Structures are given as structure tokens and as C-alpha cells.
């Protein structure tokens, strides 16, 4: 078993959900339901076996049988058509299963008739009614369910603004959950109860099969390992204590011959918010694939945990990582369990290290670098779950931003400048919606558009190479995945994005003409060189510069954008060409100050020495 380390969140979104709940919150008071459950008779659910096999042939002991007082029904009862039971039979079966003696009402009768017409089985009807059976007024039960459905649909529709997910959409509950008591997948608006998250890495296509199952009402084929069984998984989860679970293959619409348009539309919201299903409840991790016993893969000498398809190398399992976790498929092998626990601790540690930096995009990129995904666009989507983002206005809302200017008295003033896209409007777009057809580069560009200003500044000032043709100032997705070294110093600079023009700008220190020398050869790092500037009096001024990378910067005349580090005696700079107000990045350097003083004061004095009193920065440099 894994150990509960406390309800510590790994990122801001998880923390928000843990404090305030989902946008469409739970209505359940589980204590009330447990009081009813304690009065019920014991039930036994035994795993099905085929052929000459016996129940002892099921490798995972906890997958063989469930016994308890909870109102869990047999799959045979769940599969019984409502039409076969009839209206009176439905009421009788519900009363006997849930320990009640309710009478039939016109509303309930109408609801039963609708279920019969819709060809529901008892499992589906039971899954819809059990969550509210003890609390709802049976005279208006049909209307109550309809209200819940309409409300949830409205919340999900409003969670998307164009190609972006709103702030409220970020905290959305999962669309569906697996009701383990009824053995049916039900909509969130039915259950409204925190699910346990089921985490696993997918097997290769050759080792899995698509299963047609009544659990999801045959809505799509469910891909699972060939040697796994959903009934076994259900029994194991019941034995662990779960009532509802979120399992991607059952609760996230999968590929199939029908309703591909509906799947693509649902995935826009559901894929970027997958991690929400793992935030409030326990997480069961199947480290040897879904439903399979925890053991090394005997088909090769390589440990399964070191393979490219390992749970520990899967991109999606990053957002499924939780402090409150347990092992699925537990065989009682203490040595194996300890190995898993140690590896899990390492993943938690790396996550916490990266996520402790609010705008350190380099550390966030390190989370997905080297991990496996079916498509590269999935890595971008996983990154978006963790990366702090700004918002894009839903209705062209603008608010004043600020820029830093240096006055003639060496002081700094804050004054309003051009439009800003930042807004606290919950209907504003915060992260890009998911598109399976998008390229990784397009998805990366959309994510950059909503990044924090500091994250953009880090890419501008710290990434040493020019980016792609249309976005030279920052790395492409391919370059970002190869970015393995970066200064650990904390940068302070402000890059702004104008949503109307689609341009990025830097409204701060810059020098139009400087001579850079000594960094033309890609020798061992750090390389040393000099920056030469001619003052207004024609006198030549020099400053030591360094480069902690191997990108060649030929000796020559350039323009310079200047930022600053926190608690460092040097200043980060971007070397490039300036044409009008358009800046094209070439590489990055650091200006090194010899005096032990505040670096901004040194920089202000330095520029004042060069330019006299004419050092007001009042123009915005736009870069590509």
C-alpha cells in the first residue's frame, strides 16, 4: 500500500479544488448514506471465471470476491432490462436493495416509464437513482434529475470560449464517473460524489483489446489489456473502499466507429481537466498496467519500470500523481512494493521541485521532457495542467498594465501604458482547449499566448538560440524539449502579449547600438567577452559579459534588451537586431558587474554614465 502523506496539493489548480471544490460541486453527504448502508444485509460479489478456471486462478487476491453491507448489486441484476422488471418490479427491487419501503408516485412512475422506453437496464436506473434515493422528494424526482442535467450541461458549455477554457472550466468535475455499486458509468450530475482516480499506463496496441461492455452502455469500445477484466477491477476497488471511480477508458469517451464528432468536442474540455479527477479522492495506481498484478514483466530481462511505456515515464501519469495513493494489483510482495514506493517518492519530489517555482518555465518543461506520449500534442496538454497561466479576455476587455521607466534622478516610476490581456473574469479563456488534430508546435504557440509574463521573459532572456521563423524570440516546441541547461537565477523582466495584434513586446531597458566581442567561438562554458558602447561624448565604455551556452555570437554591432536577476550582480541581456521597433533575437548574454551593489543601481549608474541624463525608456520594443 502507498502511504497517505497529507492533503498537500501539487499545483494551484489542485489547491483551489481542494479548498473550494469543483465548479459543479458535490451535493452528497456521505455520512447520511453510510447510516442507511449500515442497516443493510451483507452482500457477496464473486468474480466470474471461465472454462476450467477457478477463483483461485485470479492472481490478485483482492480481485476475487467482495463482501460487505454496502448496496452493491450483481452484474446479472445490473444487466436486467427495466422492461423485464416493469414499473412495480423496479420499485420493489430498488426498495429491497436500498432497505426502503417507498410508495410509487406519479413522478417516479413517469420516470420508470421513461427508463423502460429508453431501454435502460436496472444497473443504469439504479446508478441514476441511488445517489438521491434517500434524500429526494419522490413527488418531483423526475424534475429534480432534469434540473441537475440542464445545470451541468450549461456549466460545461460556458466552460469553453472559442478555443480556450475559462477559469471556471479549469476546476470542472469529470464528465462521467464509474458507479461501482451499480457497475455503470453515470454522468457527474447524477453522482455528484468525489471519485477515486484510477491511474495506469496504456499497453501497446498489440497487447490490448477493445471490449464491448454494458458498464458504459456500449457507448464506445473500452481498450484494456488482454489479460485484464473490468469485473475484477471493480471488485478490487470495492474491497479498497471506493464507491465511485474515474477510469479514463470508461469515463473519457474513446475512439470508436460512432460519434467521433462528439468525442472530439468533449475532449476539448475533458482532456485538459483530466487531472481534476485525481485531486479530491484517493488514487489507485496500477504500475503493471490496468488491472494486472504488480510484478516485473517476465517477457524480457528489462524491468517494466524502466521501459518507455512504464507508468513512471508516461506523460499523462504526471497529473495523476497524488500524495493520497495506493497500489493497484497488490500481490503482497513487500520487495516490489518498496521499489514502487521509492520510485513514486522520486516522482513526487521532482514534481514538487518543479512546481515550487511559480513562473519557472524551464522546470515545468523538464517534467514532460523524456516522457512518452502517443502524440507530442499530449505533452503540451499535460504541461498546460501545471503551468500557471494568465487569461485572455472573453469580450475584448482591457485593463491598464504598467511599465518601468528610469527618471533623471535615478529613481523608478510606475506608470500606465498600453492594453493588457490579464483579467480576473471567470469567463475569460485561461488555457487552450485540447485538439487532437493540432500539431505540437501549434498547441505550444497557443499555450505560450497565455503564459505568465515571467515565463515568457524567461524564454526570451535565458533560451540561447533563435526560435522558429515566426517566433524567433522563444524556443519552438522541439527546441524546448531539447533545452537541458538553464541559469538557476531568478529573472525579473516583463514580456507582454497583445491579443489584438498577436505581438509580444518588451517595454524596459534597451540599448540600440552595442559592440559585442569575444563570444564568436563555441568554446567551453562559461565564455567571457566584452560589450562596448560609445557614450554621447564619443568615449568608449566597456562592460564584461559572459555566456553560459555554446551558441556563437559573431563579433559585431547589435541591439540589446536588458533585464535583471534577483539577488545577482549581473544582468541578463538579449542580443539581436533592431529594425524600427521590431527586434529579432540572436542569442543571450549576461552583463557582469564587479561592484558588490544592487545590480539595478549599478545598471542605472552605468547607463547614465554612458548617455548622460538622457536614459528615459519610453518606447516599446516589439519582437518576433
CSV table of N, CA and C in Angstrom, one decimal, residues 7 14 17-19 21-22 193-197 275-283 322 324:
chain,number,residue,atom,x,y,z
A,7,UNK,N,-2.9,16.0,2.8
A,7,UNK,CA,-3.6,16.6,1.7
A,7,UNK,C,-2.9,17.9,1.2
A,14,UNK,N,-5.0,22.3,-8.2
A,14,UNK,CA,-5.3,21.3,-7.2
A,14,UNK,C,-5.7,21.9,-5.9
A,17,UNK,N,-9.2,23.5,-6.0
A,17,UNK,CA,-10.2,22.5,-5.9
A,17,UNK,C,-10.3,21.9,-4.5
A,18,UNK,N,-9.2,21.7,-3.9
A,18,UNK,CA,-9.2,21.1,-2.5
A,18,UNK,C,-9.9,22.0,-1.5
A,19,UNK,N,-9.8,23.3,-1.7
A,19,UNK,CA,-10.4,24.3,-0.8
A,19,UNK,C,-11.8,24.6,-1.2
A,21,UNK,N,-13.7,23.2,-3.9
A,21,UNK,CA,-14.4,22.1,-4.6
A,21,UNK,C,-14.5,22.4,-6.1
A,22,UNK,N,-15.2,21.5,-6.8
A,22,UNK,CA,-15.4,21.7,-8.3
A,22,UNK,C,-16.3,22.8,-8.6
A,193,UNK,N,-20.5,13.0,-6.6
A,193,UNK,CA,-19.7,12.5,-5.5
A,193,UNK,C,-18.3,12.3,-5.9
A,194,UNK,N,-17.3,12.7,-5.1
A,194,UNK,CA,-15.9,12.6,-5.4
A,194,UNK,C,-15.5,11.2,-5.8
A,195,UNK,N,-14.9,11.0,-6.9
A,195,UNK,CA,-14.5,9.7,-7.3
A,195,UNK,C,-13.0,9.4,-6.9
A,196,UNK,N,-12.7,8.2,-6.8
A,196,UNK,CA,-11.3,7.8,-6.7
A,196,UNK,C,-10.7,7.8,-8.1
A,197,UNK,N,-9.4,8.2,-8.2
A,197,UNK,CA,-8.8,8.2,-9.5
A,197,UNK,C,-8.1,6.9,-9.8
A,275,UNK,N,-6.7,15.8,-14.8
A,275,UNK,CA,-6.1,15.8,-13.5
A,275,UNK,C,-7.0,16.1,-12.4
A,276,UNK,N,-8.1,16.8,-12.7
A,276,UNK,CA,-9.1,17.2,-11.6
A,276,UNK,C,-9.7,15.9,-11.0
A,277,UNK,N,-9.8,14.8,-11.7
A,277,UNK,CA,-10.4,13.6,-11.2
A,277,UNK,C,-9.5,13.0,-10.2
A,278,UNK,N,-8.2,13.4,-10.1
A,278,UNK,CA,-7.3,12.8,-9.2
A,278,UNK,C,-6.9,13.7,-8.0
A,279,UNK,N,-7.7,14.7,-7.8
A,279,UNK,CA,-7.4,15.8,-6.8
A,279,UNK,C,-8.0,15.6,-5.4
A,280,UNK,N,-9.3,15.2,-5.4
A,280,UNK,CA,-10.0,15.1,-4.1
A,280,UNK,C,-10.1,13.7,-3.5
A,281,UNK,N,-10.1,12.7,-4.3
A,281,UNK,CA,-10.2,11.3,-3.8
A,281,UNK,C,-8.9,10.6,-3.8
A,282,UNK,N,-8.9,9.4,-3.3
A,282,UNK,CA,-7.7,8.6,-3.3
A,282,UNK,C,-7.4,8.2,-4.8
A,283,UNK,N,-6.1,7.8,-5.0
A,283,UNK,CA,-5.7,7.4,-6.3
A,283,UNK,C,-5.1,6.0,-6.2
A,322,UNK,N,-0.4,11.8,-6.9
A,322,UNK,CA,-1.1,12.3,-5.7
A,322,UNK,C,-0.4,11.9,-4.4
A,324,UNK,N,-2.1,11.0,-1.8
A,324,UNK,CA,-3.0,10.1,-1.2
A,324,UNK,C,-3.2,8.9,-2.2
